[in-house]
Amino acid sequence: MSLLIKNCRVLIKDKVYAKNILIRKGRIAKVTNKEPKADSVIDAKNNFVLPGLIDCHVHFREPGLTHKEDFMTGSMAAAKGGITTIFDMPNTLPPTTTLAALDEKRKLAAKSIVNFGLVFGATTNNLADIKKAKNVAAVKLYMDETTGGLKVDDLEAICDIFRMSKITIVHAEDYNVQNAINVMIKNKIKNRLHVAHVSSAQELKYAKQNKLSRQITAEVTPQHLFMNKKDIQVLGAFAEMNPRLKTEQDQKALWEGIKNREVDIIATDHAPHLKEEKEMANYPFGVPGVETMLPLLLDAFNSNKITLTEIVRLCCENPAKIFKIKNKGFLKEGFDADLIIVDLDKRQAVRNEDLLTKCKWSPFEGKILKGWPVTTIVNGNIVYDNGEIFDIKAGEVQYGR
Ligand code: DOR
Ligand code: ZN
């Protein structure tokens, strides 16, 4: 089967070109000025075609918490948001901290219509399983409170985890970012550390202004880029997440981090909870995000806050490079055909009733955004097109390490 996407605008080394893209056997076969024959043809209508986004931080809640989300609803929402690969986090029920739980999750994730990677959770005593876990995206270490209670605070255990895992994703807040880095320095650890959801100027400094800066990567979320603590006054529980929203100055510092390349990745930390749960007195922390990340970023592009090249670097290329995902993240011949068509002029409000996430709400509800994904192609298959989902299963990504 082959598919031709006609009339594409593509970015090649920062410049814009008009091209046609031929997809064969799930891969990008040609990026060309010619019009090769194909089994089917779609017209991008001179819209930009970008690599699909790789969201290295989602909570799709399966197994155990499927009243909030599952791999089907989560992946439909991701596809609608222009995301073609996700990494699922381990704080499910049971948590993904044993080989049996990893196998179980692998089977459940087969439902996903976007590609997936699985992140293995660290505990104080699962080093043997961390060592044996096959084809995992990374090991996740929680040094601060989170949904699911996976916190590890013993520094020796933390050191062993960093030693065992080629790349550890750390949920560390405030000075704990520095604590994590101190463990790396003190024990001369050569492995990599990815700091999830950096939320403040200070955390970004801890993460990036130290002598290990080449081993350490920083992620920010759209919620910390597009909201600040004032939003909590308006939205209450619906703007509460870990780490919490910070000040306007912190928000500005994260945008500066994008400009000066201290920020390596933007990822959603898609953490759906039902409205009813958020309305309870002891509500859970976290907000959904896979359907709004790209529209928010394209809207920011339209107001000159970020370039398309930066969006592609932060949401496609860097995740692929940092986690060494095989064959993804680039719109280049030979790479997997994970592609999206985006309409930069489409203006639309975020509306709860349009959302495909099971939780059916967004902290950005009512916001009018300019720039939306219109078509999403995963492994050469159209899985989302103008409001319609096509249930074609994707698969687990592989890593080149
Ligand atoms: O806000 C958050 N929600 N932060 C976390 O660390 C976990 C997440 C969740 O799973 O709900
Ligand atoms: Zn998270």
Short mmCIF file of C-alpha atoms and ligand atoms in Angstrom, two decimals:
data_model
loop_
_atom_site.label_atom_id
_atom_site.label_comp_id
_atom_site.label_asym_id
_atom_site.label_seq_id
_atom_site.Cartn_x
_atom_site.Cartn_y
_atom_site.Cartn_z
CA MET A 1 0.00 0.00 0.00
CA SER A 2 1.24 3.45 -0.85
CA LEU A 3 -0.10 6.88 -0.05
CA LEU A 4 0.80 10.21 -1.61
CA ILE A 5 0.32 13.44 0.33
CA LYS A 6 0.14 16.16 -2.30
CA ASN A 7 0.73 19.88 -1.89
CA CYS A 8 2.63 19.84 1.37
CA ARG A 9 4.59 22.67 2.88
CA VAL A 10 7.57 21.20 4.70
CA LEU A 11 10.43 22.57 6.77
CA ILE A 12 13.87 21.50 5.69
CA LYS A 13 16.66 23.02 7.80
CA ASP A 14 14.52 25.98 8.78
CA LYS A 15 13.38 26.77 5.22
CA VAL A 16 9.94 26.17 3.75
CA TYR A 17 9.51 24.06 0.60
CA ALA A 18 6.53 22.87 -1.44
CA LYS A 19 6.78 19.06 -1.71
CA ASN A 20 4.83 15.88 -2.22
CA ILE A 21 5.38 13.03 0.22
CA LEU A 22 5.18 9.40 -0.86
CA ILE A 23 4.57 6.84 1.87
CA ARG A 24 5.27 3.20 1.20
CA LYS A 25 5.06 0.31 3.72
CA GLY A 26 4.56 2.73 6.60
CA ARG A 27 7.71 4.69 5.85
CA ILE A 28 8.47 7.98 4.14
CA ALA A 29 9.68 6.76 0.76
CA LYS A 30 10.11 10.10 -1.04
CA VAL A 31 9.94 13.81 -0.30
CA THR A 32 9.80 15.09 -3.84
CA ASN A 33 8.82 17.79 -6.32
CA LYS A 34 7.45 15.08 -8.61
CA GLU A 35 4.07 13.43 -8.37
CA PRO A 36 4.73 9.69 -8.09
CA LYS A 37 1.85 7.23 -8.53
CA ALA A 38 0.30 5.84 -5.38
CA ASP A 39 -2.61 3.61 -4.34
CA SER A 40 -4.28 6.57 -2.69
CA VAL A 41 -3.76 10.31 -2.63
CA ILE A 42 -4.63 13.01 -0.12
CA ASP A 43 -4.30 16.73 -0.59
CA ALA A 44 -2.61 18.75 2.14
CA LYS A 45 -3.88 21.92 0.42
CA ASN A 46 -0.60 23.74 0.94
CA ASN A 47 -0.80 23.27 4.67
CA PHE A 48 2.31 22.44 6.65
CA VAL A 49 3.11 18.78 7.12
CA LEU A 50 5.23 18.15 10.22
CA PRO A 51 6.56 15.06 11.95
CA GLY A 52 3.96 13.75 14.42
CA LEU A 53 4.60 14.85 17.98
CA ILE A 54 6.31 12.53 20.44
CA ASP A 55 4.80 13.14 23.87
CA CYS A 56 7.18 11.52 26.33
CA HIS A 57 4.93 12.06 29.36
CA VAL A 58 1.34 10.83 29.56
CA HIS A 59 -0.79 8.97 32.10
CA PHE A 60 -3.24 6.78 30.16
CA ARG A 61 -4.30 5.13 33.45
CA GLU A 62 -4.43 1.54 32.35
CA PRO A 63 -4.59 -0.82 34.18
CA GLY A 64 -6.61 0.03 37.25
CA LEU A 65 -7.76 3.59 36.72
CA THR A 66 -9.67 3.21 33.48
CA HIS A 67 -12.59 5.30 34.70
CA LYS A 68 -10.25 8.26 34.03
CA GLU A 69 -8.69 7.13 30.71
CA ASP A 70 -7.52 4.03 28.85
CA PHE A 71 -5.23 3.35 25.92
CA MET A 72 -8.11 3.64 23.44
CA THR A 73 -9.51 6.99 24.60
CA GLY A 74 -6.10 8.39 25.47
CA SER A 75 -4.65 7.47 22.09
CA MET A 76 -7.69 8.84 20.23
CA ALA A 77 -7.23 12.11 22.07
CA ALA A 78 -3.51 12.07 21.27
CA ALA A 79 -4.15 11.42 17.56
CA LYS A 80 -6.61 14.31 17.49
CA GLY A 81 -3.93 16.49 19.06
CA GLY A 82 -1.31 15.65 16.43
CA ILE A 83 0.63 13.29 18.70
CA THR A 84 1.79 10.08 17.03
CA THR A 85 3.87 8.56 19.86
CA ILE A 86 3.34 8.62 23.62
CA PHE A 87 5.29 7.35 26.62
CA ASP A 88 3.00 6.02 29.32
CA MET A 89 3.95 6.58 32.95
CA PRO A 90 4.11 3.79 35.55
CA ASN A 91 1.77 5.14 38.27
CA THR A 92 -1.10 2.85 37.33
CA LEU A 93 -2.79 0.13 39.44
CA PRO A 94 -0.78 -2.00 39.79
CA PRO A 95 2.18 0.30 39.14
CA THR A 96 4.56 -0.68 36.34
CA THR A 97 7.31 -1.64 38.76
CA THR A 98 7.54 -5.40 38.13
CA LEU A 99 8.20 -7.43 35.01
CA ALA A 100 4.72 -8.95 35.25
CA ALA A 101 3.10 -5.51 35.38
CA LEU A 102 5.21 -4.40 32.41
CA ASP A 103 4.05 -7.41 30.36
CA GLU A 104 0.46 -6.76 31.34
CA LYS A 105 0.66 -3.10 30.32
CA ARG A 106 2.28 -4.05 27.02
CA LYS A 107 -0.76 -6.17 26.18
CA LEU A 108 -3.20 -3.44 27.19
CA ALA A 109 -1.34 -0.79 25.19
CA ALA A 110 -1.78 -2.83 22.01
CA LYS A 111 -5.15 -1.05 21.70
CA SER A 112 -3.43 2.27 21.13
CA ILE A 113 -3.86 3.98 17.76
CA VAL A 114 -0.68 5.99 18.33
CA ASN A 115 2.74 4.44 18.90
CA PHE A 116 3.67 3.90 22.48
CA GLY A 117 6.66 3.48 24.75
CA LEU A 118 6.46 2.24 28.33
CA VAL A 119 8.23 3.82 31.29
CA PHE A 120 9.23 1.50 34.15
CA GLY A 121 8.73 2.72 37.70
CA ALA A 122 11.51 2.66 40.31
CA THR A 123 10.88 1.61 43.91
CA THR A 124 13.33 1.21 46.79
CA ASN A 125 13.71 -2.49 46.05
CA ASN A 126 13.10 -3.36 42.38
CA LEU A 127 16.63 -2.95 41.00
CA ALA A 128 16.70 -6.54 39.74
CA ASP A 129 13.57 -5.92 37.69
CA ILE A 130 14.87 -2.57 36.42
CA LYS A 131 17.88 -4.48 35.13
CA LYS A 132 15.79 -7.12 33.40
CA ALA A 133 13.05 -4.87 31.97
CA LYS A 134 13.17 -5.09 28.16
CA ASN A 135 12.56 -2.30 25.67
CA VAL A 136 11.50 0.36 28.16
CA ALA A 137 11.66 4.04 27.27
CA ALA A 138 13.23 4.97 30.60
CA VAL A 139 12.96 4.42 34.34
CA LYS A 140 10.82 6.89 36.27
CA LEU A 141 11.84 7.96 39.73
CA TYR A 142 9.47 9.94 41.90
CA MET A 143 11.31 12.02 44.49
CA ASP A 144 8.16 13.97 45.34
CA GLU A 145 4.52 13.18 46.01
CA THR A 146 2.44 11.92 43.13
CA THR A 147 -0.82 10.13 42.33
CA GLY A 148 -0.12 6.50 43.21
CA GLY A 149 2.50 6.96 45.95
CA LEU A 150 5.69 5.80 44.21
CA LYS A 151 7.96 8.16 46.14
CA VAL A 152 11.56 7.07 46.80
CA ASP A 153 13.60 9.25 49.14
CA ASP A 154 16.50 7.08 50.23
CA LEU A 155 19.58 8.63 48.60
CA GLU A 156 21.40 5.32 48.30
CA ALA A 157 18.45 3.74 46.54
CA ILE A 158 18.30 6.77 44.23
CA CYS A 159 21.98 6.40 43.43
CA ASP A 160 21.52 2.70 42.58
CA ILE A 161 18.60 3.55 40.29
CA PHE A 162 20.65 6.19 38.42
CA ARG A 163 23.47 3.65 38.07
CA MET A 164 21.22 0.91 36.76
CA SER A 165 19.24 2.91 34.22
CA LYS A 166 20.75 4.49 31.10
CA ILE A 167 18.12 7.19 31.35
CA THR A 168 16.06 8.06 34.41
CA ILE A 169 13.11 10.43 34.23
CA VAL A 170 12.88 12.16 37.57
CA HIS A 171 9.85 13.79 39.13
CA ALA A 172 11.72 16.17 41.43
CA GLU A 173 10.48 19.52 42.64
CA ASP A 174 12.35 22.58 43.92
CA TYR A 175 15.57 21.64 45.71
CA ASN A 176 15.03 17.96 44.93
CA VAL A 177 16.18 18.72 41.36
CA GLN A 178 19.49 19.79 42.89
CA ASN A 179 19.46 16.76 45.21
CA ALA A 180 19.11 14.45 42.22
CA ILE A 181 22.00 16.14 40.44
CA ASN A 182 24.15 16.04 43.59
CA VAL A 183 23.70 12.27 43.71
CA MET A 184 24.87 12.10 40.08
CA ILE A 185 27.92 14.29 40.75
CA LYS A 186 28.92 12.67 44.03
CA ASN A 187 28.76 9.17 42.59
CA LYS A 188 30.24 10.09 39.20
CA ILE A 189 27.23 8.68 37.40
CA LYS A 190 27.56 8.80 33.63
CA ASN A 191 23.97 7.87 32.79
CA ARG A 192 21.37 10.39 31.73
CA LEU A 193 18.80 12.24 33.78
CA HIS A 194 15.64 13.73 32.29
CA VAL A 195 13.93 16.23 34.59
CA ALA A 196 10.18 16.03 34.02
CA HIS A 197 7.92 19.08 34.15
CA VAL A 198 10.37 21.80 35.18
CA SER A 199 8.04 24.45 36.60
CA SER A 200 10.10 27.38 37.85
CA ALA A 201 13.12 29.57 37.14
CA GLN A 202 14.92 27.96 40.07
CA GLU A 203 14.27 24.36 38.94
CA LEU A 204 15.50 25.24 35.46
CA LYS A 205 18.69 26.67 36.98
CA TYR A 206 19.24 23.55 39.07
CA ALA A 207 18.66 21.34 36.04
CA LYS A 208 20.78 23.20 33.52
CA GLN A 209 23.37 25.32 35.26
CA ASN A 210 25.72 22.67 36.57
CA LYS A 211 28.69 20.79 35.25
CA LEU A 212 26.59 17.80 34.16
CA SER A 213 24.51 19.86 31.78
CA ARG A 214 25.30 17.54 28.86
CA GLN A 215 23.85 14.54 30.71
CA ILE A 216 20.76 16.34 31.88
CA THR A 217 17.69 17.25 29.87
CA ALA A 218 14.77 19.42 30.89
CA GLU A 219 11.10 19.07 30.02
CA VAL A 220 8.36 21.67 30.42
CA THR A 221 4.61 21.25 30.07
CA PRO A 222 2.14 23.43 28.17
CA GLN A 223 0.28 24.12 31.42
CA HIS A 224 3.37 25.67 33.00
CA LEU A 225 4.02 27.63 29.79
CA PHE A 226 0.48 28.89 29.24
CA MET A 227 -0.80 29.27 32.82
CA ASN A 228 0.48 30.53 36.15
CA LYS A 229 -0.71 30.46 39.74
CA LYS A 230 -3.27 33.19 39.11
CA ASP A 231 -5.21 30.61 37.11
CA ILE A 232 -5.71 28.59 40.30
CA GLN A 233 -7.81 31.45 41.67
CA VAL A 234 -10.17 31.10 38.73
CA LEU A 235 -10.11 27.38 38.01
CA GLY A 236 -9.43 25.98 41.49
CA ALA A 237 -8.82 22.22 41.43
CA PHE A 238 -8.94 22.25 37.62
CA ALA A 239 -5.63 24.13 37.57
CA GLU A 240 -3.98 22.05 40.30
CA MET A 241 -1.16 19.75 39.34
CA ASN A 242 2.17 18.52 40.63
CA PRO A 243 4.37 20.50 40.34
CA ARG A 244 1.95 23.36 41.04
CA LEU A 245 1.61 26.36 38.76
CA LYS A 246 4.14 29.03 39.68
CA THR A 247 4.45 32.81 39.30
CA GLU A 248 4.33 34.85 36.12
CA GLN A 249 8.09 35.37 36.43
CA ASP A 250 8.60 31.62 36.53
CA GLN A 251 6.37 31.24 33.49
CA LYS A 252 8.50 33.83 31.70
CA ALA A 253 11.68 32.02 32.69
CA LEU A 254 10.40 28.82 31.07
CA TRP A 255 9.77 30.71 27.81
CA GLU A 256 13.28 32.16 28.05
CA GLY A 257 14.52 28.60 28.55
CA ILE A 258 12.93 27.72 25.23
CA LYS A 259 14.68 30.61 23.52
CA ASN A 260 18.10 29.88 25.01
CA ARG A 261 17.74 26.13 24.50
CA GLU A 262 17.89 25.20 28.16
CA VAL A 263 14.51 23.52 27.68
CA ASP A 264 14.92 20.33 25.66
CA ILE A 265 11.41 18.92 25.44
CA ILE A 266 7.79 20.03 25.73
CA ALA A 267 5.55 17.18 26.92
CA THR A 268 1.99 17.20 28.17
CA ASP A 269 2.03 15.31 31.49
CA HIS A 270 -1.52 14.43 30.38
CA ALA A 271 -3.00 13.48 33.77
CA PRO A 272 -6.76 13.07 33.40
CA HIS A 273 -9.06 12.94 36.43
CA LEU A 274 -12.85 13.03 36.24
CA LYS A 275 -14.74 16.27 36.92
CA GLU A 276 -16.47 14.60 39.87
CA GLU A 277 -13.07 13.74 41.34
CA LYS A 278 -11.82 17.30 40.88
CA GLU A 279 -14.94 18.60 42.64
CA MET A 280 -14.24 16.60 45.79
CA ALA A 281 -12.61 18.23 48.83
CA ASN A 282 -9.42 16.17 48.53
CA TYR A 283 -9.22 16.29 44.75
CA PRO A 284 -6.40 14.58 42.84
CA PHE A 285 -3.71 16.65 41.11
CA GLY A 286 -3.19 16.74 37.36
CA VAL A 287 -4.74 18.08 34.14
CA PRO A 288 -5.31 16.53 30.69
CA GLY A 289 -3.32 17.90 27.76
CA VAL A 290 -2.81 15.75 24.67
CA GLU A 291 -5.53 17.51 22.66
CA THR A 292 -4.41 21.03 23.47
CA MET A 293 -0.59 20.99 23.46
CA LEU A 294 -0.13 21.44 19.72
CA PRO A 295 -2.99 23.95 19.24
CA LEU A 296 -1.56 26.04 22.10
CA LEU A 297 1.89 25.93 20.51
CA LEU A 298 0.58 26.74 17.03
CA ASP A 299 -1.37 29.63 18.50
CA ALA A 300 1.87 30.79 20.15
CA PHE A 301 3.54 30.47 16.73
CA ASN A 302 0.84 32.71 15.29
CA SER A 303 1.60 35.34 17.91
CA ASN A 304 5.36 35.09 17.30
CA LYS A 305 6.22 33.47 20.63
CA ILE A 306 7.77 30.35 19.11
CA THR A 307 8.83 29.19 15.65
CA LEU A 308 7.69 26.05 13.87
CA THR A 309 11.29 24.88 13.86
CA GLU A 310 11.37 25.20 17.66
CA ILE A 311 8.09 23.30 18.02
CA VAL A 312 9.45 20.48 15.86
CA ARG A 313 12.75 20.43 17.74
CA LEU A 314 11.09 20.36 21.18
CA CYS A 315 8.17 18.02 20.44
CA CYS A 316 9.52 15.69 17.73
CA GLU A 317 13.28 15.68 17.17
CA ASN A 318 14.57 16.04 20.72
CA PRO A 319 12.30 13.38 22.26
CA ALA A 320 13.43 10.97 19.51
CA LYS A 321 17.09 11.83 20.09
CA ILE A 322 17.04 11.94 23.89
CA PHE A 323 15.25 8.61 24.26
CA LYS A 324 16.96 7.18 21.15
CA ILE A 325 13.67 6.17 19.57
CA LYS A 326 14.33 4.31 16.34
CA ASN A 327 13.18 5.84 13.09
CA LYS A 328 10.91 8.54 14.47
CA GLY A 329 10.78 12.29 15.04
CA PHE A 330 11.94 13.45 11.60
CA LEU A 331 10.24 14.12 8.29
CA LYS A 332 12.93 12.46 6.19
CA GLU A 333 13.09 9.67 3.68
CA GLY A 334 13.44 6.31 5.44
CA PHE A 335 11.80 7.43 8.67
CA ASP A 336 8.45 6.06 9.82
CA ALA A 337 5.50 7.88 8.27
CA ASP A 338 4.28 9.51 11.49
CA LEU A 339 3.07 12.79 10.02
CA ILE A 340 0.55 15.49 10.72
CA ILE A 341 -1.11 18.10 8.57
CA VAL A 342 -1.65 21.37 10.44
CA ASP A 343 -3.88 24.26 9.42
CA LEU A 344 -2.13 27.32 10.79
CA ASP A 345 -5.09 29.58 10.05
CA LYS A 346 -7.85 27.50 11.58
CA ARG A 347 -9.35 29.35 14.49
CA GLN A 348 -11.35 27.34 16.99
CA ALA A 349 -12.23 27.37 20.66
CA VAL A 350 -11.22 24.56 23.00
CA ARG A 351 -14.56 23.01 23.94
CA ASN A 352 -15.05 20.31 26.56
CA GLU A 353 -17.71 18.60 24.48
CA ASP A 354 -15.27 18.14 21.57
CA LEU A 355 -12.65 16.35 23.67
CA LEU A 356 -11.97 12.66 23.23
CA THR A 357 -10.24 12.19 26.58
CA LYS A 358 -12.50 10.30 29.00
CA CYS A 359 -12.34 13.15 31.50
CA LYS A 360 -13.98 15.54 29.02
CA TRP A 361 -12.61 18.79 30.40
CA SER A 362 -9.64 21.02 29.78
CA PRO A 363 -8.18 23.88 31.82
CA PHE A 364 -8.07 25.75 28.47
CA GLU A 365 -11.82 25.37 27.78
CA GLY A 366 -13.19 28.46 26.02
CA LYS A 367 -9.80 29.64 24.80
CA ILE A 368 -9.84 30.47 21.09
CA LEU A 369 -6.72 29.13 19.44
CA LYS A 370 -5.39 29.77 15.94
CA GLY A 371 -3.62 26.77 14.42
CA TRP A 372 -4.92 23.18 14.66
CA PRO A 373 -3.87 19.73 13.47
CA VAL A 374 -6.33 18.46 10.86
CA THR A 375 -4.93 15.07 9.84
CA THR A 376 -2.76 12.57 11.74
CA ILE A 377 -0.92 9.71 10.07
CA VAL A 378 0.68 6.95 12.16
CA ASN A 379 2.95 4.38 10.49
CA GLY A 380 1.49 5.44 7.14
CA ASN A 381 -2.16 5.02 8.26
CA ILE A 382 -4.58 7.91 8.60
CA VAL A 383 -5.89 7.63 12.17
CA TYR A 384 -7.45 11.09 12.45
CA ASP A 385 -8.90 13.32 9.77
CA ASN A 386 -11.03 16.43 10.33
CA GLY A 387 -12.90 15.25 13.38
CA GLU A 388 -12.99 11.57 12.47
CA ILE A 389 -11.00 8.78 14.17
CA PHE A 390 -9.94 5.60 12.35
CA ASP A 391 -9.20 2.69 14.64
CA ILE A 392 -5.97 1.32 13.21
CA LYS A 393 -3.60 -0.03 15.83
CA ALA A 394 -0.08 1.36 16.09
CA GLY A 395 2.68 -0.39 18.03
CA GLU A 396 5.47 -0.16 20.56
CA VAL A 397 8.51 1.90 19.63
CA GLN A 398 12.03 0.48 19.71
CA TYR A 399 15.18 2.14 20.99
CA GLY A 400 18.66 2.27 19.59
CA ARG A 401 20.71 1.76 22.74
O1 DOR B 1 -0.28 16.49 38.61
C1 DOR B 1 0.15 15.34 38.55
N1 DOR B 1 -0.64 14.33 38.16
N2 DOR B 1 1.41 15.10 38.88
C2 DOR B 1 1.89 13.85 39.00
O2 DOR B 1 3.01 13.66 39.36
C3 DOR B 1 1.03 12.69 38.72
C4 DOR B 1 -0.11 13.06 37.87
C5 DOR B 1 -1.19 12.03 37.89
O3 DOR B 1 -0.87 10.85 37.63
O4 DOR B 1 -2.33 12.36 38.14
ZN ZN B 2 3.30 12.92 35.24
#
